[in-house]
Every structure is written in C-alpha cells, then in structure tokens.
Amino acid sequence: MSFMEWWDGFWATYNTVIFSIGVNAMLALSIYVTLSCGLLSLANAAFMGIGAYTASLLTMQFELPFPVALAAGGVLPSLVALVIGIPTLRLSGVYLAMATLGFGEVVRVIVLNLEITGGPMGLNGVPPLTEWWHIVLLLGVTIYCLARLRRSKTGRAFEAIKEDEVAARLMGVNVAGYKLLAFVIGAAIAGVAGGLNAHYTFTIGPNNYGFENAVDILTMAVFGGTSNLIGPMIGSTILSLLPEVLRHFKDFRLAINGLILILVVLYLPKGIWDPRRIRALLGRNAADKKVK
C-alpha cells in the first residue's frame, strides 16, 4: 500500500475527528476569554448554536458565499452578547453561570419552535463547505489575536479584574466595559466555530447546543488550564480524542472519561498545562542532577 492510499483511507476515517479538534480548540479559547476576565459564563454553547444556524441558513436558503456566512455567524452572536451582556454581567460567580445557562435554554426553546430552523428536527443537508485549511486559518487568526490581546492594555485589565474586581475598579479600570468586551469576543469566536462545525457535520439540531455542550466547553478549558492560551487547546485536543481512544471501552467510556477529569481536578487544579508547576518541576530536576 502506497502512502497516498494509506493517507486517503486515514483521512476518510478520521477527518471528522481532526476537524473536531480544531473547532473544539476554538470553543475552548472562546470560554478562555471570558474566564480570563473572571466571568463564569455558560452561554458559549448557545452562541455556537446561533452561529451554526445563522451560517447554515445563509448558505442553504440564500446561497451566500461561505466566508460571508461565517462572518455573519460570528457577528450575530456578538450582537446578542452585547444586548444580553449589559444587564447580565452585573452578576458574578454562580449567579452569572445560572443566568447564562438560562439564556442557553431560551435559545434552545426558540430554535425548537421556529419553522425556519427546522424545529425539533433541525437542519439537514447543510452543504459540506468546511475544509481543513479553513479551520487551521481561523484557529491561527484566533490564537494570534488573543495572544496580542493578552499582552495589551486590555489583557492586563482582564487580568486585574480577574484577580480583584474591586481593586481594579479603584485603579480606574472600566470593569463593566471590559467584562462586556470579553463576553462579546468569546461569543464571536464561538459563533464562527459553530458555523465551521455545521458545515462538516451536515446536520444540526437544537439539542446540539444545550446544557451538556456548555459544560463540555467549560471542561475543555479547565481541563487544559486557563493560565495561558496553550492550556485550553491541549484540553480540547485530549477530550476530543478520548472518545476515539476509548471506543473499545464503549460500555465504560463515560465512566473512564469522568474518572480522568476527577483525577485532574483533584491533583492538577490549575489544569494539565500549568507553566509555574512545569518550571518548578524542571528546576527541581536540574537541582537533583547537580547534587548527584
């Protein structure tokens, strides 16, 4: 068997998994933005759904170019986040999580009862327009923009708000404005990820963007670690691959998945990728070698 034949077989079997890794990385980064500002939001699955339905309807019903549909899939969730964020972001902690979770349920019920969205059956026959380079390009742009944001005045303001909101306000930081900005940026990234996802899964439904998906997105970021951009991507990659790796343990797959998450939370509270822990470990190993 030649390499090309092997690659064609491999790609035909695992292309959906590979696409999922890229899209899930974007979703994990979308919630990383809100977490970096101290916001525990569970609305990203709903924003993903809004972006998925918007992009799908524009390509299916109006036959607009895919880039235009993706752009709209990012803009509409941003506008929705802007509208709901003004009253909602006055809350914090578990109250904010409950409010954004309620928003997600509202979105699901609306989609269930709209004829244009296909109701409970969802949309079938979404054109397969997503290519691998679309995901690589948009993920790269997302990483680049968030890395620049992290090192900017805005990124420092996010960090100050996360560490101590009251102190940040006393220092003259516009806490409400920066929180809203983080919320809107996260919504835009999640919406674009939803548009990409819809155009390689061929079908979407209202139950694809409910409570379980909201928790999955949060878990990916926390699992990898939210101290930098690398952590959420590592977490999303591992959790995207776990179902495939544990396929042969299908009867126990969810239990094994849950056990892994429990162990990480217990013994790695800052996630798998914690630069301080890694530097300390490397420094300890170097010191041990010098002693020997």
Tab-separated table of N, CA, C and O in Angstrom, residues 5 26 66 96 105 108 130 140 144 157 189 196 208 239 263 282 284:
chain	number	residue	atom	x	y	z
A	5	GLU	N	-2.386	6.043	-0.661
A	5	GLU	CA	-3.542	5.174	-0.399
A	5	GLU	C	-3.822	5.098	1.099
A	5	GLU	O	-4.986	5.158	1.532
A	26	MET	N	-11.133	26.151	19.224
A	26	MET	CA	-11.709	27.495	19.137
A	26	MET	C	-12.744	27.711	20.235
A	26	MET	O	-12.813	28.778	20.851
A	66	PHE	N	-19.506	31.128	1.459
A	66	PHE	CA	-19.183	30.579	2.775
A	66	PHE	C	-18.490	31.597	3.692
A	66	PHE	O	-18.849	31.699	4.873
A	96	LEU	N	-24.044	34.323	37.691
A	96	LEU	CA	-23.821	34.566	36.269
A	96	LEU	C	-23.924	33.263	35.487
A	96	LEU	O	-24.508	33.229	34.400
A	105	GLU	N	-30.931	27.985	27.447
A	105	GLU	CA	-32.195	27.248	27.362
A	105	GLU	C	-33.229	28.043	26.577
A	105	GLU	O	-34.020	27.466	25.809
A	108	ARG	N	-32.458	27.545	22.961
A	108	ARG	CA	-32.861	26.195	22.530
A	108	ARG	C	-34.361	26.111	22.286
A	108	ARG	O	-34.812	25.550	21.287
A	130	THR	N	-16.848	23.265	4.787
A	130	THR	CA	-15.665	23.437	5.644
A	130	THR	C	-14.516	22.571	5.148
A	130	THR	O	-14.653	21.356	5.006
A	140	GLY	N	-5.652	29.799	13.697
A	140	GLY	CA	-4.407	30.583	13.757
A	140	GLY	C	-4.681	32.058	13.994
A	140	GLY	O	-3.997	32.694	14.806
A	144	TYR	N	-3.524	34.177	17.301
A	144	TYR	CA	-2.709	35.381	17.122
A	144	TYR	C	-3.375	36.588	17.790
A	144	TYR	O	-2.719	37.342	18.537
A	157	ALA	N	-5.928	44.573	31.812
A	157	ALA	CA	-7.158	44.941	32.519
A	157	ALA	C	-7.985	43.691	32.842
A	157	ALA	O	-8.537	43.572	33.946
A	189	ILE	N	-16.088	34.222	18.700
A	189	ILE	CA	-15.271	33.031	18.420
A	189	ILE	C	-16.137	31.780	18.423
A	189	ILE	O	-16.027	30.918	17.542
A	196	LEU	N	-18.368	26.732	11.331
A	196	LEU	CA	-17.451	25.725	10.790
A	196	LEU	C	-17.959	24.320	11.078
A	196	LEU	O	-17.951	23.441	10.204
A	208	ASN	N	-28.006	20.025	20.080
A	208	ASN	CA	-26.546	20.037	19.946
A	208	ASN	C	-25.895	21.164	20.736
A	208	ASN	O	-24.672	21.196	20.876
A	239	LEU	N	-9.658	15.882	25.119
A	239	LEU	CA	-11.054	15.494	25.289
A	239	LEU	C	-11.741	15.198	23.956
A	239	LEU	O	-12.749	14.487	23.929
A	263	LEU	N	-9.564	13.013	38.490
A	263	LEU	CA	-8.155	12.957	38.875
A	263	LEU	C	-7.436	14.261	38.564
A	263	LEU	O	-6.611	14.737	39.355
A	282	LEU	N	10.948	21.303	36.467
A	282	LEU	CA	12.210	21.309	35.723
A	282	LEU	C	13.356	21.810	36.596
A	282	LEU	O	14.479	21.284	36.559
A	284	ARG	N	13.529	21.587	39.854
A	284	ARG	CA	13.817	20.568	40.848
A	284	ARG	C	14.677	19.459	40.247
A	284	ARG	O	15.624	18.988	40.857
